[in-house]
Short mmCIF file of C-alpha atoms and ligand atoms in Angstrom, two decimals:
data_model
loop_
_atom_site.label_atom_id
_atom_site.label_comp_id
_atom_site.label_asym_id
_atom_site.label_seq_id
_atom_site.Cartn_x
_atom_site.Cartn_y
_atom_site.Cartn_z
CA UNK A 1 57.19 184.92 118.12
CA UNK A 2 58.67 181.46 118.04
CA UNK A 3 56.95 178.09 115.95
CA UNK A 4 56.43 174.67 117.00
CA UNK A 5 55.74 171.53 115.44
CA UNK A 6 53.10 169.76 115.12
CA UNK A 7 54.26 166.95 116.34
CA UNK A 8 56.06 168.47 119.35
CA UNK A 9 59.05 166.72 119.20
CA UNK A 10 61.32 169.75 117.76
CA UNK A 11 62.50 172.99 119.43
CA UNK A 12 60.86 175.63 119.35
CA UNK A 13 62.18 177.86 116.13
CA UNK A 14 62.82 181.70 114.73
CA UNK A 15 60.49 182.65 112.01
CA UNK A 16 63.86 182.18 109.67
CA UNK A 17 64.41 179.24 110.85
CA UNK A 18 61.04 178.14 110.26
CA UNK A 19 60.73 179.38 106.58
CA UNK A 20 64.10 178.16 105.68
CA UNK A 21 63.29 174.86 106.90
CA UNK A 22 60.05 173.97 105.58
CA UNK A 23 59.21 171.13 107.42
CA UNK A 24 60.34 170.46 111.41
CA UNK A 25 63.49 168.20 111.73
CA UNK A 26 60.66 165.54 113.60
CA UNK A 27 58.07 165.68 110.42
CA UNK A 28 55.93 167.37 111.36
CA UNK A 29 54.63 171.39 110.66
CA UNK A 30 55.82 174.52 111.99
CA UNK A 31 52.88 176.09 113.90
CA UNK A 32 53.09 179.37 115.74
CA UNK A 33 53.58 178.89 119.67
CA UNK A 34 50.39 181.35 120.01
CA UNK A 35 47.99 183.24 117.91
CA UNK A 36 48.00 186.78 117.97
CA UNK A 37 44.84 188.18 117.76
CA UNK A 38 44.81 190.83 114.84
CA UNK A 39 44.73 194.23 115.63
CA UNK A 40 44.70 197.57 113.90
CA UNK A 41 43.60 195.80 110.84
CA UNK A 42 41.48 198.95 108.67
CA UNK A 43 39.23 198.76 105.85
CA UNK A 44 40.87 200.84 103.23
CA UNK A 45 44.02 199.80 103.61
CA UNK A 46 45.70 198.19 100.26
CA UNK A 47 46.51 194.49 99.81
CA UNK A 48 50.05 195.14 100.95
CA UNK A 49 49.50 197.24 103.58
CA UNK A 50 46.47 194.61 105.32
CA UNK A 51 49.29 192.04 104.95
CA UNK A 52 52.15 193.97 106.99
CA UNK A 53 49.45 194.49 109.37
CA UNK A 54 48.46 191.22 109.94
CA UNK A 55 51.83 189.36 109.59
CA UNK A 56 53.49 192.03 112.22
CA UNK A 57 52.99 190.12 115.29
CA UNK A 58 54.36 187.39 113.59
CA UNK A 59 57.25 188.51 112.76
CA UNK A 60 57.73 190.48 115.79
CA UNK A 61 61.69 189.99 117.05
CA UNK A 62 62.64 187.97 113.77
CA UNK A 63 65.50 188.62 111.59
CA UNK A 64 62.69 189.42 108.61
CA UNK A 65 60.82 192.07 110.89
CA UNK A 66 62.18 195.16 109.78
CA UNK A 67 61.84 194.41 105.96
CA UNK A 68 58.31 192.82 106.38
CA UNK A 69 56.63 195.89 105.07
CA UNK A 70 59.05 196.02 101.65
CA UNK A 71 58.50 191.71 101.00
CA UNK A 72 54.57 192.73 101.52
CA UNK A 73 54.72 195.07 98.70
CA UNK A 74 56.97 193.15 96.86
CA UNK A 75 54.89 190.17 97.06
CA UNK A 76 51.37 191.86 96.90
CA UNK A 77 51.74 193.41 93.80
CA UNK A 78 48.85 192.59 91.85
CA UNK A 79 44.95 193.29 93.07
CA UNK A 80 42.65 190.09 94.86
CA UNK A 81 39.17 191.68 93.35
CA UNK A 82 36.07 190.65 94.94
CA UNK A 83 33.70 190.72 92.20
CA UNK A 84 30.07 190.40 92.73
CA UNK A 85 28.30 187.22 90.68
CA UNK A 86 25.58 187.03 88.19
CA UNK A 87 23.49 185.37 91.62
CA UNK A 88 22.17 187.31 94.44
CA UNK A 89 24.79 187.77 97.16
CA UNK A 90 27.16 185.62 95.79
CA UNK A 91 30.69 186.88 94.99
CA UNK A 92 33.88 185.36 93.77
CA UNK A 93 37.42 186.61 94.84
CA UNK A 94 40.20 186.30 92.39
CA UNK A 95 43.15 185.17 93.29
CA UNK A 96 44.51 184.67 89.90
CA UNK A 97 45.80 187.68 89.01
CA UNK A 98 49.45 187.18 89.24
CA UNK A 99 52.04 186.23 86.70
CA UNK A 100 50.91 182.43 86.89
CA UNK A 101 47.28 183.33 87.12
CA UNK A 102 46.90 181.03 90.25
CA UNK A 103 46.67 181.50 93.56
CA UNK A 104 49.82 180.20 94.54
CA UNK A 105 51.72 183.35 92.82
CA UNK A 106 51.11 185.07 96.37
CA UNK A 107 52.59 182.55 98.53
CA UNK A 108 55.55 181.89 96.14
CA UNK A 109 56.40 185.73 95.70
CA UNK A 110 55.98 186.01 99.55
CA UNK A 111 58.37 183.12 99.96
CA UNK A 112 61.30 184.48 97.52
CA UNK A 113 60.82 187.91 99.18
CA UNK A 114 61.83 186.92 102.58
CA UNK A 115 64.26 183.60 101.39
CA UNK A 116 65.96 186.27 99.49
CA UNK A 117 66.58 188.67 102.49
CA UNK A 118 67.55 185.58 104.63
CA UNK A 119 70.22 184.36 101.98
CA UNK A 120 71.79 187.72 101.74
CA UNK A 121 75.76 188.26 102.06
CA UNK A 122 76.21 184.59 101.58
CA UNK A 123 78.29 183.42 99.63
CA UNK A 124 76.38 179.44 98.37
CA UNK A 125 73.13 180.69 96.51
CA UNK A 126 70.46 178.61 97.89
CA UNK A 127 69.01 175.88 95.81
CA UNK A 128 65.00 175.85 96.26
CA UNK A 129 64.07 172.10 94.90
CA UNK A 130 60.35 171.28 93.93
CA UNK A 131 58.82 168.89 92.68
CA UNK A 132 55.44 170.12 90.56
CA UNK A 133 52.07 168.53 88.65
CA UNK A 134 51.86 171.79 87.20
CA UNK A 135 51.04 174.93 88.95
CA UNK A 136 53.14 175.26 92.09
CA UNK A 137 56.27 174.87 89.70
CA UNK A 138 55.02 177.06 88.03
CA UNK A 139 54.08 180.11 90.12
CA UNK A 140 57.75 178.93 92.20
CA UNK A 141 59.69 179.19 89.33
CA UNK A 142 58.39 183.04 88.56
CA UNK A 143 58.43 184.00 91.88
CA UNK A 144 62.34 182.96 91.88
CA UNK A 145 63.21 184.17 88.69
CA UNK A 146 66.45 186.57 89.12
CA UNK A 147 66.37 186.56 92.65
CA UNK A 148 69.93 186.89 93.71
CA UNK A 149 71.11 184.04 95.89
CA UNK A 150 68.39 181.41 94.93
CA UNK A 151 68.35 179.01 92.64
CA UNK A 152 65.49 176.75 91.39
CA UNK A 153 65.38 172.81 90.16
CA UNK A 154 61.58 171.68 89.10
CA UNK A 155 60.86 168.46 88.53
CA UNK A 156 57.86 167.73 86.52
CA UNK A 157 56.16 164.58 84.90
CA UNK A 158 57.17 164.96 81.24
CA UNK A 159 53.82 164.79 79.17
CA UNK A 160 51.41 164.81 82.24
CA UNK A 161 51.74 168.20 82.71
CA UNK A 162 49.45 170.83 80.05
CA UNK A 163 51.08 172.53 77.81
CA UNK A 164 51.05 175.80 79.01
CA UNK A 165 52.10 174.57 82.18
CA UNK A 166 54.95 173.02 80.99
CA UNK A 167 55.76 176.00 78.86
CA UNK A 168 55.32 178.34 82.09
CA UNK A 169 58.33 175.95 83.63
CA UNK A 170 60.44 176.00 81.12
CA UNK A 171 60.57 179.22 79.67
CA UNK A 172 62.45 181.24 82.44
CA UNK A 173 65.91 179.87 82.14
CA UNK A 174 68.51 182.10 84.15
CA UNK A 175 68.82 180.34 88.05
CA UNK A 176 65.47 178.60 87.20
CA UNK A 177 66.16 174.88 86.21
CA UNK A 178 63.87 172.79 84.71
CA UNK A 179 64.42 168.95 84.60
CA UNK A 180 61.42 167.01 82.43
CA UNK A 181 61.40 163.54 84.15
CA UNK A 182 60.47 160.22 82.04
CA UNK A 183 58.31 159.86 85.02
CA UNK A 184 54.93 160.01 87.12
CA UNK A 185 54.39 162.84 89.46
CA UNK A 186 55.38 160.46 92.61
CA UNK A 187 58.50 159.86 91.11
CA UNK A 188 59.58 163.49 90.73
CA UNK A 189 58.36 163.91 94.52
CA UNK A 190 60.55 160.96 95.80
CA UNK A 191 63.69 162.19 94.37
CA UNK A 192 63.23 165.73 95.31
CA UNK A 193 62.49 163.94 98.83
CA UNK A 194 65.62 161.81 98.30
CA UNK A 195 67.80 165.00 97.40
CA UNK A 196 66.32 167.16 100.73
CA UNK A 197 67.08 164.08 102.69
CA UNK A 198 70.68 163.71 101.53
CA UNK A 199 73.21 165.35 104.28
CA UNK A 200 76.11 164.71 101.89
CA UNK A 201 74.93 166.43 99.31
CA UNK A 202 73.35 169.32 101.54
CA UNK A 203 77.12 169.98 102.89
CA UNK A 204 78.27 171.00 99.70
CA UNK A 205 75.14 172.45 97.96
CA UNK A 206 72.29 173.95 100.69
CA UNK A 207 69.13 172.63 99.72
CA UNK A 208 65.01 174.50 100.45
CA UNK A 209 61.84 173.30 99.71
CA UNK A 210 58.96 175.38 98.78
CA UNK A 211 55.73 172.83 99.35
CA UNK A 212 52.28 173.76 100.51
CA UNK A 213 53.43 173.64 103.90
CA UNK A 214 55.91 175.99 103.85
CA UNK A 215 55.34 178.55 106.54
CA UNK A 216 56.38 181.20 104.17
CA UNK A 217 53.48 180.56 101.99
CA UNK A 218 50.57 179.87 104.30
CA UNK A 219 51.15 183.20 106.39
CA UNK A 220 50.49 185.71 103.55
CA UNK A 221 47.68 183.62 102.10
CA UNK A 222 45.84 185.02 105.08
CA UNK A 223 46.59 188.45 103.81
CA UNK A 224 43.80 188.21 101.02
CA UNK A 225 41.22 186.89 102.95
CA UNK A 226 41.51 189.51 105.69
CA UNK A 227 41.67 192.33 102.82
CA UNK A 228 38.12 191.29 101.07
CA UNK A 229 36.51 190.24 104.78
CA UNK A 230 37.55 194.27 106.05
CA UNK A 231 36.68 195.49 102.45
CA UNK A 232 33.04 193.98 102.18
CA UNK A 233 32.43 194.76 105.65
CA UNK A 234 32.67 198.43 105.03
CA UNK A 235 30.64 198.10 102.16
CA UNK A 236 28.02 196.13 103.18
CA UNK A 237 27.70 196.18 106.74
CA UNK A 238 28.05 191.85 106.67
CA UNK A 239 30.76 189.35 107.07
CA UNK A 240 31.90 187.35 104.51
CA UNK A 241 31.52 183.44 104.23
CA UNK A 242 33.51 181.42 101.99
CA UNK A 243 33.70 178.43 99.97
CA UNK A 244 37.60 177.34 98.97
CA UNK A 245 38.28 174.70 96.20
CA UNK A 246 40.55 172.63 98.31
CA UNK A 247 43.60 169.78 97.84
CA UNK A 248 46.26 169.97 99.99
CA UNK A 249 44.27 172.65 102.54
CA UNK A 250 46.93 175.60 102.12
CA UNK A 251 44.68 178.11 101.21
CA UNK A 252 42.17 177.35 103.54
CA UNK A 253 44.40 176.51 106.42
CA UNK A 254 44.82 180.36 105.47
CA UNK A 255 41.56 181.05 105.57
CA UNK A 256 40.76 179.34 108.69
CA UNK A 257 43.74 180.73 110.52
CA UNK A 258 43.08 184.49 109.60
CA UNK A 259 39.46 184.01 111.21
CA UNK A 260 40.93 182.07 114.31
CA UNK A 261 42.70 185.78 114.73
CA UNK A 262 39.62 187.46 114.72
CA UNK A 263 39.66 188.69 111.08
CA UNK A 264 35.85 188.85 110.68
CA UNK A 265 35.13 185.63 108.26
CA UNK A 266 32.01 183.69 108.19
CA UNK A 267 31.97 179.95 107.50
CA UNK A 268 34.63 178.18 105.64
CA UNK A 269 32.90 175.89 103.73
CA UNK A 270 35.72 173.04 101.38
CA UNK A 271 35.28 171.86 98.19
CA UNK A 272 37.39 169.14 96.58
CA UNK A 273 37.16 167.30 93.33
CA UNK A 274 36.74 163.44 93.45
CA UNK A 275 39.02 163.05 96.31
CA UNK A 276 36.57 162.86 98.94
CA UNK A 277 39.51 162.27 102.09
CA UNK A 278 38.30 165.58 103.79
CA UNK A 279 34.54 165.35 103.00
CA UNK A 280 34.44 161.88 104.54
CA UNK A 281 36.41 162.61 107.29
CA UNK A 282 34.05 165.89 108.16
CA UNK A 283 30.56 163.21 107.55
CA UNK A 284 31.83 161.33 110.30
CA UNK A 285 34.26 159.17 109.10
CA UNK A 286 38.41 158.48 110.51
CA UNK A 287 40.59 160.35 108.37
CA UNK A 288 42.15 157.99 106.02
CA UNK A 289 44.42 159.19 103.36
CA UNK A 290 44.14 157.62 99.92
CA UNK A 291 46.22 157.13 96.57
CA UNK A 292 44.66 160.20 94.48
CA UNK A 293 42.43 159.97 91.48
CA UNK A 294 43.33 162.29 88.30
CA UNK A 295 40.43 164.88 87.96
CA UNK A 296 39.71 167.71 85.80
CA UNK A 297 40.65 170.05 89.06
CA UNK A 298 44.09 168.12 88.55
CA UNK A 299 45.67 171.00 91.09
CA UNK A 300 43.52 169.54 93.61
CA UNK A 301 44.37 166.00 93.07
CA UNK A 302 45.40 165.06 96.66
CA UNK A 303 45.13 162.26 98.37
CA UNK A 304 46.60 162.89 101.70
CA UNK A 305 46.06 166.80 102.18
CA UNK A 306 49.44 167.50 103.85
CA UNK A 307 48.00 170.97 105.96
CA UNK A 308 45.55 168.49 107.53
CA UNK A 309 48.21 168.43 110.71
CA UNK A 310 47.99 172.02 111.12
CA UNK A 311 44.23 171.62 111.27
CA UNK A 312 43.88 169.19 113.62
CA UNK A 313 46.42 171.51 115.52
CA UNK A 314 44.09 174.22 115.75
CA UNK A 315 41.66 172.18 117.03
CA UNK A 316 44.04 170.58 119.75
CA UNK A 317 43.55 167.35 118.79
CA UNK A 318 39.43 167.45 118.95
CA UNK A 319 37.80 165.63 116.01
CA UNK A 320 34.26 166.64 117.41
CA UNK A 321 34.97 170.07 117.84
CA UNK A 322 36.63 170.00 113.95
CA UNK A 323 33.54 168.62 112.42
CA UNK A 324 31.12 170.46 114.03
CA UNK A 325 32.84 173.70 112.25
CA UNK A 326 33.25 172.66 108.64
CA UNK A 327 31.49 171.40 106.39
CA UNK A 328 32.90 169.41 103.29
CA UNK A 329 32.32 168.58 99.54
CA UNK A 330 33.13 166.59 96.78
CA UNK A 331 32.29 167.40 93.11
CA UNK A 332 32.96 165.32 90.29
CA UNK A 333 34.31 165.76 86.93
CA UNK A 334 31.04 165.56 85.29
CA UNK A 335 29.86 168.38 87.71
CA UNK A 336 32.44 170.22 87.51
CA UNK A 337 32.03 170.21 83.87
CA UNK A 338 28.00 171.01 83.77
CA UNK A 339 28.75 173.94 85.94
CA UNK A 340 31.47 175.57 83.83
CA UNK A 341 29.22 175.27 80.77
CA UNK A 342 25.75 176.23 82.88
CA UNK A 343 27.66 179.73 84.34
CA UNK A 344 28.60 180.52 81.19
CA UNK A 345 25.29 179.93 79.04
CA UNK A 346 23.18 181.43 82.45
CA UNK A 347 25.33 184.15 82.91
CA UNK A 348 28.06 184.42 80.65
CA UNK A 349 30.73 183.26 83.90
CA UNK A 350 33.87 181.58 82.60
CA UNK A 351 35.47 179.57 85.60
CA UNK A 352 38.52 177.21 85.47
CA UNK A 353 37.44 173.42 86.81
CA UNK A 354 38.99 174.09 90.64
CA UNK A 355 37.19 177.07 91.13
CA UNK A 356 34.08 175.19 89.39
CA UNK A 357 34.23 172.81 92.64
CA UNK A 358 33.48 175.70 94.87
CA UNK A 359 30.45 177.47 93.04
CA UNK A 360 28.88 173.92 92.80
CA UNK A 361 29.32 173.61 96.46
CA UNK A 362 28.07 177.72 96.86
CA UNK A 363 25.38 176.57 94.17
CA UNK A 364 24.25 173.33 96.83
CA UNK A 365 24.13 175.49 99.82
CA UNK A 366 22.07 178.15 98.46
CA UNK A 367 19.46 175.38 97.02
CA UNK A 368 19.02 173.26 100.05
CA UNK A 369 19.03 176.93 102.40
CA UNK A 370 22.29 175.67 104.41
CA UNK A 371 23.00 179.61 102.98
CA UNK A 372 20.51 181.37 103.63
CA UNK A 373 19.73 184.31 100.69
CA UNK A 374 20.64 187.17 102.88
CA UNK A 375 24.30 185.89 103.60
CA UNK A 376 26.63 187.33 101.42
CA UNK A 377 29.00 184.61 100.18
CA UNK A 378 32.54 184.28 98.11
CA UNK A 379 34.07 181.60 96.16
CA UNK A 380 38.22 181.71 96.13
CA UNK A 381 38.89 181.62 92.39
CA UNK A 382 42.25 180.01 92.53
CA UNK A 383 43.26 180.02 88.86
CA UNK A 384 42.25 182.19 85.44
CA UNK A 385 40.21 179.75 83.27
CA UNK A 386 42.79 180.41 80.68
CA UNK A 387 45.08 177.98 82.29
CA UNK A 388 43.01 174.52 81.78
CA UNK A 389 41.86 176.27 78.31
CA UNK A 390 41.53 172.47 77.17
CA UNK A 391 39.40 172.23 79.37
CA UNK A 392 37.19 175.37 79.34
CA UNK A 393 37.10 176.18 76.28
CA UNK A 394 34.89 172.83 74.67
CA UNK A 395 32.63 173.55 77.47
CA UNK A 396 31.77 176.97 76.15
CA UNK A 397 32.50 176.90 72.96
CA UNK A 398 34.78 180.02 72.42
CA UNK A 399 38.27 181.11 73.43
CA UNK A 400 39.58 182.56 76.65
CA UNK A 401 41.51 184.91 76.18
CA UNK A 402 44.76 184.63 77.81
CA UNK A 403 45.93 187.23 80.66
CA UNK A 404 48.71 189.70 79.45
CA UNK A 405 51.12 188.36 82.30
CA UNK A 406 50.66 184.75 81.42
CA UNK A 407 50.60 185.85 77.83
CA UNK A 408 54.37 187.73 78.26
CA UNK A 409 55.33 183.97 79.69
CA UNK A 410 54.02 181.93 76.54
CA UNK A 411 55.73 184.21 74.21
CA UNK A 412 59.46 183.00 75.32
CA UNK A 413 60.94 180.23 73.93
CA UNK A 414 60.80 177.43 76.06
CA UNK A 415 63.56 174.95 77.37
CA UNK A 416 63.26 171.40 79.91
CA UNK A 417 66.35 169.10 80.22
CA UNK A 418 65.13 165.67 80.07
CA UNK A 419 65.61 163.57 83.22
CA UNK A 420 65.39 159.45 84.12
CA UNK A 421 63.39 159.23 87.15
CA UNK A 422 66.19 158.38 89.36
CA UNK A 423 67.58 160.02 91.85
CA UNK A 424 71.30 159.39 91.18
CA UNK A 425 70.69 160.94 87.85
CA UNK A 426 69.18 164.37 89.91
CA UNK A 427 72.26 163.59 91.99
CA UNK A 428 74.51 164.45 89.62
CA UNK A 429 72.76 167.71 88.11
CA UNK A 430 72.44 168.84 91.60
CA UNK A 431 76.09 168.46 92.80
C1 PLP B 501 47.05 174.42 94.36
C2 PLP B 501 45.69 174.74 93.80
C3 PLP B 501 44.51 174.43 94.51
C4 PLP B 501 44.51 173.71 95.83
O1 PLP B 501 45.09 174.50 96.84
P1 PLP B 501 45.54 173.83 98.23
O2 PLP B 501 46.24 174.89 98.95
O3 PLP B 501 46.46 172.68 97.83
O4 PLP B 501 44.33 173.32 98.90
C5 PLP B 501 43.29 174.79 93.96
N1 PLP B 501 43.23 175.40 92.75
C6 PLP B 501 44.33 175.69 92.04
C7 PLP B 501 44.18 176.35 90.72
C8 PLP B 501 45.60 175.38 92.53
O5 PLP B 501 46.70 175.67 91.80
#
C-alpha cells in the first residue's frame, strides 16, 4: 500500500515514509492511494488483535509489516470499555484509560511503537518535536519515554497549561525534554514549525513531528472504533452510532475512515465546544477557519481543524455529498457545564468538559427524535474527568478520584526548563 497527499502534488510514499514524515513535502496529508475494505475482522477478538486485523492491508509490503502484530500489542495495552449509560440505549466508550487518561495515549503509543522499529540500528536518535496546550504533550511524552532511539522536546505555554498537565510533561525526564516557554500556545507552535522547517539544523540533528495528522496516529484510532462496533454487534444484534467531541477531527477522521472500510458504524455525529468552524460549515456555510476561542473543552480549542483535508478527501472534493452525511454541533461552556453537574445529580455520571460536548449533542438528538429510542448510541469519552478536576469537581461538589496510572505520574517530581519564545533560543537547545 502506498499514500498520497492531499494535495497531490507529492509522490506517492511507503507507509515509513509516510509516518516518519508527518506531513507531505507539498503541505498537504498523507492519504492512502485506496481503501481496503476490512476483512476477517471477528467479534471476540481483543483490542490488539482487531487492530492487527484491520491495519494489515495497510501495512501490507511495508518495512513495519512483519512487526505490526507486536506494535498492536504494544500500543493496545489498556481496555476501550463500552459501558452502558444511566439512559436507555445510550453508551459511552472510554478511551481514557491509558497512562495520560486521554484518548490520544493510543495514537501516541502506536506512533513510538513503529518510529521506534523504523529508527532501529541507527546511529542519530531521532528527535520527535511537539508543540502542546496540554494533552497531546502529554500522552507524546509517555508514549516516548525510554524508547531507544527517540528523543522528545515539548513546548508548552508556561502557566496556560493545568497543573497536572504541566506536571504530566515534566515529570518524565530521561530522552523526554521539556522546555516551559514565556509564551502563548501559537508561539510554541511557530518555533517548533520554525525548527521542522530548518534544513540546517535537520542535517545535523533529524527532526519528527507527532501532530494530529500524523498517519501513525490516525490509523490505530480506527482500531477502537471497529473493536466496540464488532463487540456490540454480537451482543445486541445493532450497529453502533456515535457522537465524537471533536477539535482538530483526528479521532473522528478515525471514526469515519474505519466505517468507509466497511466496519459496521452508524452515524458519526461531531460535537465541538464554542468553535463552531465545522458546525457552520455542515449548516450550509463555506468552510472558513477562525482564530480559536479558549473553552472549558480547552483540548478542543481549534480553530482551523487540520484533518479537515483528509475529509474533504474522502469525499473527493464534494461539499454536498459531505454535508448530507454529518451532522454538526456546538456546545458552550455554560452547557457544557449544566451537563456535567445534571449527569452527575440525575445519575451519578462524572464526565470531563470534552466528553460533556458529546452527551449534550447525544442528549439533543434523543429529545428532538433525530435518534430515535431504539438506536443504540455511544459517546467517545476522550479524557478521565480527573484531568480538568478544576473543572469537574465545583460542578459536583466532591473529588474525582485520580486513575492509578495518572496517579504513578503525579507522584514524580517534576522538572520544565524555562524557554523565551524565540526560536533562536530553541535553536540552540536543539543543536
Ligand atoms: C485532543 C482531544 C480532543 C479532540 O480530538 P481531535 O482529534 O483533535 O478532534 C477531545 N478531547 C480530548 C480530551 C482531547 O485530548
Amino acid at each position: 500500500m502506498h499514500f498520497i497527499s492531499t494535495r497531490n502534488n507529492a509522490p506517492a510514499a511507503t507507509l515509513s515514509q509516510a509516518i516518519a514524515a508527518g506531513l507531505a513535502p507539498d503541505g498537504g496529508l498523507y492519504v492512502p492511494q485506496q481503501m481496503p475494505p476490512a476483512r476477517d475482522l471477528q467479534a471476540g477478538a481483543s483490542l490488539a488483535e482487531t487492530a492487527a486485523t484491520l491495519l494489515q492491508p495497510f501495512f501490507a509490503n511495508d518495512a513495519l509489516e512483519a512487526g505490526l502484530p507486536r506494535i498492536c500489542t504494544e500500543a493496545f495495552d489498556f481496555p476501550a470499555p463500552l459501558r452502558a449509560l444511566a439512559t436507555r440505549n445510550d453508551h459511552v466508550l472510554e478511551l481514557f484509560h491509558g497512562p495520560t487518561a486521554a484518548f490520544k495515549d493510543f495514537g501516541a503509543r502506536f506512533l513510538a511503537a513503529s518510529l521506534s522499529r523504523l529508527r532501529a540500528g541507527q546511529e542519530q536518535p531521532l528527535t520527535i518535536v511537539v508543540a502542546t496546550s496540554g494533552d497531546t504533550g502529554a500522552a507524546v511524552a509517555a508514549a516516548f519515554h525510554d524508547q531507544p532511539n527517540l528523543q522528545v522536546v515539548v513546548l508548552y505555554p508556561d502557566g496556560r497549561v493545568s497543573p497536572r498537565q504541566a506536571h504530566q510533561l515534566g515529570c518524565l525526564g530521561g530522552n523526554i525534554r521539556a522546555l516551559r516557554v514565556a509564551g502563548s500556545f501559537d508561539d510554541c507552535q511557530g518555533m517548533a514549525k520554525q525548527a521542522l522547517n530548518d534544513a540546517e539544523l535537520q542535517a545535523q540533528v533529524p527532526l519528527s513531528s507527532a501532530n494530529s495528522i500524523s498517519l501513525g496516529r490516525l490509523l490505530p484510532q480506527m482500531s477502537y472504533y471497529a473493536h466496540a462496533a464488532l463487540t456490540h454487534r454480537a451482543a445486541h444484534g445493532t450497529s453502533l452510532n456515535f457522537v465524537i467531541p471533536t477539535g482538530n477531527l483526528g479521532n473522528a477522521m478515525a471514526a469515519i475512515m474505519a466505517r468507509a472500510l466497511g466496519v459496521p458504524l452508524g452515524r458519526i455525529v461531531l460535537a465541538t465546544n464554542a468553535n463552531r468552524v465545522l458546525p457552520d460549515y455542515f449548516a450550509g456555510g463555506d468552510y472558513r477557519p477562525k482564530a480559536s476561542l479558549a473553552t472549558l473543552a480547552n483540548a478542543m480549542d481549534v480553530g482551523a481543524p487540520s484533518n479537515f483535508e483528509r475529509l474533504r478527501w474522502l469525499y473527493a472534493g464534494d461539499d454536498a455529498a459531505l454535508r448530507a452525511a454529518f451532522v454538526s454541533r456546538a456546545v458552550d461552556d455554560a452547557t457544557i457545564r449544566d451537563t456535567i453537574a445534571t449527569r452527575h445529580r440525575r445519575f451519578g455520571e462524572v464526565f470531563c468538559p470534552h466528553t460533556a460536548t458529546a452527551v449534550h449533542v447525544l442528549e439533543q438528538l434523543r429529545a428532538s427524535g433525530e435518534a430515535a429510542a431504539d438506536e443504540h448510541w455511544a459517546v467517545a469519552a476522550t479524557a478521565h474527568p480527573a484531568k480538568f478536576e478544576s473543572v469537574v469537581e465545583p460542578l459536583i461538589g466532591r473529588e474525582v478520584p485520580v486513575p492509578p496510572a495518572l496517579a504513578e505520574l503525579l507522584e514524580r517530581p517534576a522538572h520544565a526548563e524555562p524557554c523565551a519564545p524565540e526560536y533562536a533560543v530553541l535553536r540552540e537547545k536543539l543543536g
